């Protein structure tokens, strides 16, 4: 985006769309049709500043950021790349919604490691509040509903002695 504003000029968007189509072995002639679809029919992109476009809804921007980070994370033999990217994103409250979207992209077999990494983050973090709060949010989002053991371990970690004190303070 232009200068980190979340806006991109028309030419830049069309160029990125062409790159995407080429990378996915699709017809680049579709660019104009796709651009028209997302700007006039679907209204996913809007022009608030002359000559630039941005996502109309913040959560759409966050979803695509999550998808981009998840899909473009470096790979490794252990698969740590995407987990590290997730943890770095989740550690920043400003990026919480993007990290929440990312967590929903992990497959069934990856969620135990995701829970393990979150628990390790709770245990190792200098911040007592944020890692616990974020873990609670993912449990509430249903990310671990199909992983009951991992879900239980994460809940126990979120509500350890420090977590219980934090939760009691939030109630009052």
PDB file of C-alpha atoms in Angstrom:
ATOM      1  CA  UNK A   1       0.000   0.000   0.000  1.00  0.00           C
ATOM      2  CA  UNK A   2       1.048   3.566  -0.532  1.00  0.00           C
ATOM      3  CA  UNK A   3       3.120   4.735   2.440  1.00  0.00           C
ATOM      4  CA  UNK A   4       1.444   2.322   4.856  1.00  0.00           C
ATOM      5  CA  UNK A   5      -1.916   4.073   4.554  1.00  0.00           C
ATOM      6  CA  UNK A   6      -3.781   0.964   3.480  1.00  0.00           C
ATOM      7  CA  UNK A   7      -4.446   2.632   0.125  1.00  0.00           C
ATOM      8  CA  UNK A   8      -3.030   1.629  -3.236  1.00  0.00           C
ATOM      9  CA  UNK A   9      -3.102   3.401  -6.593  1.00  0.00           C
ATOM     10  CA  UNK A  10      -5.182   1.783  -9.343  1.00  0.00           C
ATOM     11  CA  UNK A  11      -2.085   0.917 -11.413  1.00  0.00           C
ATOM     12  CA  UNK A  12      -0.412  -0.813  -8.423  1.00  0.00           C
ATOM     13  CA  UNK A  13      -3.537  -2.862  -7.701  1.00  0.00           C
ATOM     14  CA  UNK A  14      -3.868  -3.957 -11.304  1.00  0.00           C
ATOM     15  CA  UNK A  15      -0.160  -4.825 -11.443  1.00  0.00           C
ATOM     16  CA  UNK A  16      -0.494  -6.976  -8.302  1.00  0.00           C
ATOM     17  CA  UNK A  17      -3.595  -8.630  -9.730  1.00  0.00           C
ATOM     18  CA  UNK A  18      -1.652  -9.485 -12.910  1.00  0.00           C
ATOM     19  CA  UNK A  19       1.203 -10.947 -10.842  1.00  0.00           C
ATOM     20  CA  UNK A  20      -1.303 -13.038  -8.913  1.00  0.00           C
ATOM     21  CA  UNK A  21      -2.949 -14.322 -12.085  1.00  0.00           C
ATOM     22  CA  UNK A  22       0.412 -15.174 -13.679  1.00  0.00           C
ATOM     23  CA  UNK A  23       1.602 -16.949 -10.505  1.00  0.00           C
ATOM     24  CA  UNK A  24      -1.590 -19.005 -10.522  1.00  0.00           C
ATOM     25  CA  UNK A  25      -1.465 -19.675 -14.277  1.00  0.00           C
ATOM     26  CA  UNK A  26      -4.624 -17.713 -15.014  1.00  0.00           C
ATOM     27  CA  UNK A  27      -5.464 -15.425 -17.916  1.00  0.00           C
ATOM     28  CA  UNK A  28      -4.168 -11.894 -17.224  1.00  0.00           C
ATOM     29  CA  UNK A  29      -6.910 -10.540 -19.468  1.00  0.00           C
ATOM     30  CA  UNK A  30      -9.197 -11.023 -16.455  1.00  0.00           C
ATOM     31  CA  UNK A  31      -7.625  -8.085 -14.591  1.00  0.00           C
ATOM     32  CA  UNK A  32     -10.063  -5.425 -15.785  1.00  0.00           C
ATOM     33  CA  UNK A  33     -13.060  -7.674 -15.145  1.00  0.00           C
ATOM     34  CA  UNK A  34     -11.808  -8.564 -11.655  1.00  0.00           C
ATOM     35  CA  UNK A  35     -11.021  -4.960 -10.818  1.00  0.00           C
ATOM     36  CA  UNK A  36     -14.507  -3.871 -11.879  1.00  0.00           C
ATOM     37  CA  UNK A  37     -16.045  -6.669  -9.828  1.00  0.00           C
ATOM     38  CA  UNK A  38     -14.279  -5.735  -6.586  1.00  0.00           C
ATOM     39  CA  UNK A  39     -14.783  -2.003  -6.970  1.00  0.00           C
ATOM     40  CA  UNK A  40     -18.306  -1.668  -8.380  1.00  0.00           C
ATOM     41  CA  UNK A  41     -20.180  -4.910  -7.745  1.00  0.00           C
ATOM     42  CA  UNK A  42     -18.807  -6.355  -4.516  1.00  0.00           C
ATOM     43  CA  UNK A  43     -17.619  -3.032  -3.078  1.00  0.00           C
ATOM     44  CA  UNK A  44     -14.729  -4.732  -1.323  1.00  0.00           C
ATOM     45  CA  UNK A  45     -12.492  -1.884  -2.520  1.00  0.00           C
ATOM     46  CA  UNK A  46     -13.512   1.741  -2.389  1.00  0.00           C
ATOM     47  CA  UNK A  47     -11.888   4.965  -3.519  1.00  0.00           C
ATOM     48  CA  UNK A  48     -11.947   7.535  -0.727  1.00  0.00           C
ATOM     49  CA  UNK A  49      -8.911   9.423  -2.027  1.00  0.00           C
ATOM     50  CA  UNK A  50      -8.803  10.208  -5.734  1.00  0.00           C
ATOM     51  CA  UNK A  51      -6.795   7.616  -7.669  1.00  0.00           C
ATOM     52  CA  UNK A  52      -6.346   5.164  -4.769  1.00  0.00           C
ATOM     53  CA  UNK A  53      -8.342   2.242  -3.436  1.00  0.00           C
ATOM     54  CA  UNK A  54      -8.631   0.583  -0.045  1.00  0.00           C
ATOM     55  CA  UNK A  55     -10.728  -2.097   1.621  1.00  0.00           C
ATOM     56  CA  UNK A  56     -14.110  -0.753   2.654  1.00  0.00           C
ATOM     57  CA  UNK A  57     -14.232  -2.772   5.882  1.00  0.00           C
ATOM     58  CA  UNK A  58     -11.308  -3.119   8.303  1.00  0.00           C
ATOM     59  CA  UNK A  59     -11.976  -6.809   8.991  1.00  0.00           C
ATOM     60  CA  UNK A  60     -11.646  -7.600   5.275  1.00  0.00           C
ATOM     61  CA  UNK A  61      -8.242  -5.920   5.305  1.00  0.00           C
ATOM     62  CA  UNK A  62      -7.279  -7.955   8.392  1.00  0.00           C
ATOM     63  CA  UNK A  63      -8.438 -11.214   6.807  1.00  0.00           C
ATOM     64  CA  UNK A  64      -6.380 -10.639   3.660  1.00  0.00           C
ATOM     65  CA  UNK A  65      -3.372  -9.626   5.767  1.00  0.00           C
ATOM     66  CA  UNK A  66      -3.754 -12.893   7.708  1.00  0.00           C
ATOM     67  CA  UNK A  67      -4.096 -14.928   4.536  1.00  0.00           C
ATOM     68  CA  UNK A  68      -1.037 -13.237   3.049  1.00  0.00           C
ATOM     69  CA  UNK A  69       1.100 -13.782   6.155  1.00  0.00           C
ATOM     70  CA  UNK A  70      -0.059 -17.385   6.521  1.00  0.00           C
ATOM     71  CA  UNK A  71       0.481 -18.295   2.870  1.00  0.00           C
ATOM     72  CA  UNK A  72       3.805 -16.473   2.530  1.00  0.00           C
ATOM     73  CA  UNK A  73       5.447 -17.534   5.790  1.00  0.00           C
ATOM     74  CA  UNK A  74       8.803 -19.191   5.294  1.00  0.00           C
ATOM     75  CA  UNK A  75       8.629 -22.943   5.428  1.00  0.00           C
ATOM     76  CA  UNK A  76      10.937 -25.183   7.355  1.00  0.00           C
ATOM     77  CA  UNK A  77      11.330 -28.903   8.006  1.00  0.00           C
ATOM     78  CA  UNK A  78       9.494 -28.515  11.298  1.00  0.00           C
ATOM     79  CA  UNK A  79       6.839 -26.154   9.933  1.00  0.00           C
ATOM     80  CA  UNK A  80       8.009 -23.541  12.426  1.00  0.00           C
ATOM     81  CA  UNK A  81       7.856 -20.746   9.846  1.00  0.00           C
ATOM     82  CA  UNK A  82       4.114 -20.184   9.898  1.00  0.00           C
ATOM     83  CA  UNK A  83       3.946 -20.757  13.665  1.00  0.00           C
ATOM     84  CA  UNK A  84       6.671 -18.161  14.244  1.00  0.00           C
ATOM     85  CA  UNK A  85       4.899 -15.697  11.970  1.00  0.00           C
ATOM     86  CA  UNK A  86       1.666 -16.309  13.859  1.00  0.00           C
ATOM     87  CA  UNK A  87       3.325 -15.839  17.260  1.00  0.00           C
ATOM     88  CA  UNK A  88       5.036 -12.619  16.172  1.00  0.00           C
ATOM     89  CA  UNK A  89       1.696 -11.305  14.909  1.00  0.00           C
ATOM     90  CA  UNK A  90      -0.248 -12.460  17.986  1.00  0.00           C
ATOM     91  CA  UNK A  91       2.245 -10.803  20.349  1.00  0.00           C
ATOM     92  CA  UNK A  92       1.152  -7.383  19.081  1.00  0.00           C
ATOM     93  CA  UNK A  93      -2.305  -6.303  20.287  1.00  0.00           C
ATOM     94  CA  UNK A  94      -2.689  -3.990  17.275  1.00  0.00           C
ATOM     95  CA  UNK A  95      -2.542  -7.094  15.050  1.00  0.00           C
ATOM     96  CA  UNK A  96      -4.896  -9.184  17.217  1.00  0.00           C
ATOM     97  CA  UNK A  97      -7.668  -9.546  14.651  1.00  0.00           C
ATOM     98  CA  UNK A  98      -5.198 -10.494  11.938  1.00  0.00           C
ATOM     99  CA  UNK A  99      -3.740 -13.144  14.272  1.00  0.00           C
ATOM    100  CA  UNK A 100      -7.263 -14.369  15.064  1.00  0.00           C
ATOM    101  CA  UNK A 101      -7.943 -14.841  11.356  1.00  0.00           C
ATOM    102  CA  UNK A 102      -4.571 -16.591  10.985  1.00  0.00           C
ATOM    103  CA  UNK A 103      -5.400 -19.019  13.795  1.00  0.00           C
ATOM    104  CA  UNK A 104      -8.448 -20.153  11.857  1.00  0.00           C
ATOM    105  CA  UNK A 105      -6.238 -21.133   8.924  1.00  0.00           C
ATOM    106  CA  UNK A 106      -4.330 -23.823  10.822  1.00  0.00           C
ATOM    107  CA  UNK A 107      -5.346 -27.381   9.989  1.00  0.00           C
ATOM    108  CA  UNK A 108      -6.577 -29.916  12.506  1.00  0.00           C
ATOM    109  CA  UNK A 109      -3.164 -31.556  12.861  1.00  0.00           C
ATOM    110  CA  UNK A 110      -1.439 -28.234  13.500  1.00  0.00           C
ATOM    111  CA  UNK A 111      -3.637 -26.988  16.316  1.00  0.00           C
ATOM    112  CA  UNK A 112      -1.914 -28.972  19.083  1.00  0.00           C
ATOM    113  CA  UNK A 113       1.356 -27.233  18.217  1.00  0.00           C
ATOM    114  CA  UNK A 114      -0.483 -23.917  18.044  1.00  0.00           C
ATOM    115  CA  UNK A 115      -1.788 -24.475  21.585  1.00  0.00           C
ATOM    116  CA  UNK A 116       1.687 -25.573  22.758  1.00  0.00           C
ATOM    117  CA  UNK A 117       3.215 -22.416  21.287  1.00  0.00           C
ATOM    118  CA  UNK A 118       0.578 -20.218  22.932  1.00  0.00           C
ATOM    119  CA  UNK A 119       1.154 -21.930  26.288  1.00  0.00           C
ATOM    120  CA  UNK A 120       4.917 -21.444  25.928  1.00  0.00           C
ATOM    121  CA  UNK A 121       4.251 -17.777  25.132  1.00  0.00           C
ATOM    122  CA  UNK A 122       2.207 -17.431  28.317  1.00  0.00           C
ATOM    123  CA  UNK A 123       4.949 -19.085  30.359  1.00  0.00           C
ATOM    124  CA  UNK A 124       7.798 -17.077  28.824  1.00  0.00           C
ATOM    125  CA  UNK A 125       6.243 -13.654  28.263  1.00  0.00           C
ATOM    126  CA  UNK A 126       7.180 -10.626  30.318  1.00  0.00           C
ATOM    127  CA  UNK A 127       3.581  -9.508  29.921  1.00  0.00           C
ATOM    128  CA  UNK A 128       1.194 -11.329  32.199  1.00  0.00           C
ATOM    129  CA  UNK A 129      -1.967  -9.973  30.613  1.00  0.00           C
ATOM    130  CA  UNK A 130      -1.811 -10.072  26.808  1.00  0.00           C
ATOM    131  CA  UNK A 131      -0.773 -13.679  26.093  1.00  0.00           C
ATOM    132  CA  UNK A 132      -3.445 -14.980  28.480  1.00  0.00           C
ATOM    133  CA  UNK A 133      -6.117 -12.676  27.086  1.00  0.00           C
ATOM    134  CA  UNK A 134      -5.277 -13.647  23.523  1.00  0.00           C
ATOM    135  CA  UNK A 135      -5.349 -17.363  24.384  1.00  0.00           C
ATOM    136  CA  UNK A 136      -8.776 -16.879  25.976  1.00  0.00           C
ATOM    137  CA  UNK A 137      -9.969 -15.095  22.845  1.00  0.00           C
ATOM    138  CA  UNK A 138      -8.932 -17.990  20.607  1.00  0.00           C
ATOM    139  CA  UNK A 139     -10.710 -20.456  22.899  1.00  0.00           C
ATOM    140  CA  UNK A 140     -13.835 -18.264  22.782  1.00  0.00           C
ATOM    141  CA  UNK A 141     -13.523 -18.061  18.980  1.00  0.00           C
ATOM    142  CA  UNK A 142     -13.779 -21.858  18.884  1.00  0.00           C
ATOM    143  CA  UNK A 143     -10.349 -22.416  17.337  1.00  0.00           C
ATOM    144  CA  UNK A 144      -9.710 -25.429  19.567  1.00  0.00           C
ATOM    145  CA  UNK A 145     -13.240 -26.863  19.690  1.00  0.00           C
ATOM    146  CA  UNK A 146     -12.051 -29.924  17.760  1.00  0.00           C
ATOM    147  CA  UNK A 147      -8.948 -30.307  19.968  1.00  0.00           C
ATOM    148  CA  UNK A 148     -10.339 -30.741  23.483  1.00  0.00           C
ATOM    149  CA  UNK A 149      -7.051 -31.753  25.141  1.00  0.00           C
ATOM    150  CA  UNK A 150      -5.231 -28.791  23.654  1.00  0.00           C
ATOM    151  CA  UNK A 151      -8.160 -26.541  24.502  1.00  0.00           C
ATOM    152  CA  UNK A 152      -8.153 -27.709  28.127  1.00  0.00           C
ATOM    153  CA  UNK A 153      -4.377 -27.207  28.495  1.00  0.00           C
ATOM    154  CA  UNK A 154      -4.625 -23.709  27.021  1.00  0.00           C
ATOM    155  CA  UNK A 155      -7.504 -22.781  29.330  1.00  0.00           C
ATOM    156  CA  UNK A 156      -5.532 -24.055  32.343  1.00  0.00           C
ATOM    157  CA  UNK A 157      -2.555 -21.967  31.268  1.00  0.00           C
ATOM    158  CA  UNK A 158      -4.664 -18.850  30.659  1.00  0.00           C
ATOM    159  CA  UNK A 159      -6.257 -19.217  34.093  1.00  0.00           C
ATOM    160  CA  UNK A 160      -3.190 -20.085  36.139  1.00  0.00           C
ATOM    161  CA  UNK A 161      -2.617 -18.055  39.316  1.00  0.00           C
ATOM    162  CA  UNK A 162      -1.757 -14.880  37.364  1.00  0.00           C
ATOM    163  CA  UNK A 163      -4.589 -15.453  34.915  1.00  0.00           C
ATOM    164  CA  UNK A 164      -7.131 -15.822  37.704  1.00  0.00           C
ATOM    165  CA  UNK A 165      -5.982 -12.551  39.281  1.00  0.00           C
ATOM    166  CA  UNK A 166      -6.320 -10.801  35.941  1.00  0.00           C
ATOM    167  CA  UNK A 167      -9.784 -12.297  35.353  1.00  0.00           C
ATOM    168  CA  UNK A 168     -10.981 -11.207  38.810  1.00  0.00           C
ATOM    169  CA  UNK A 169      -9.740  -7.662  38.147  1.00  0.00           C
ATOM    170  CA  UNK A 170     -11.614  -7.591  34.831  1.00  0.00           C
ATOM    171  CA  UNK A 171     -14.851  -8.542  36.623  1.00  0.00           C
ATOM    172  CA  UNK A 172     -14.640  -5.667  39.111  1.00  0.00           C
TER     173      UNK A 172
END
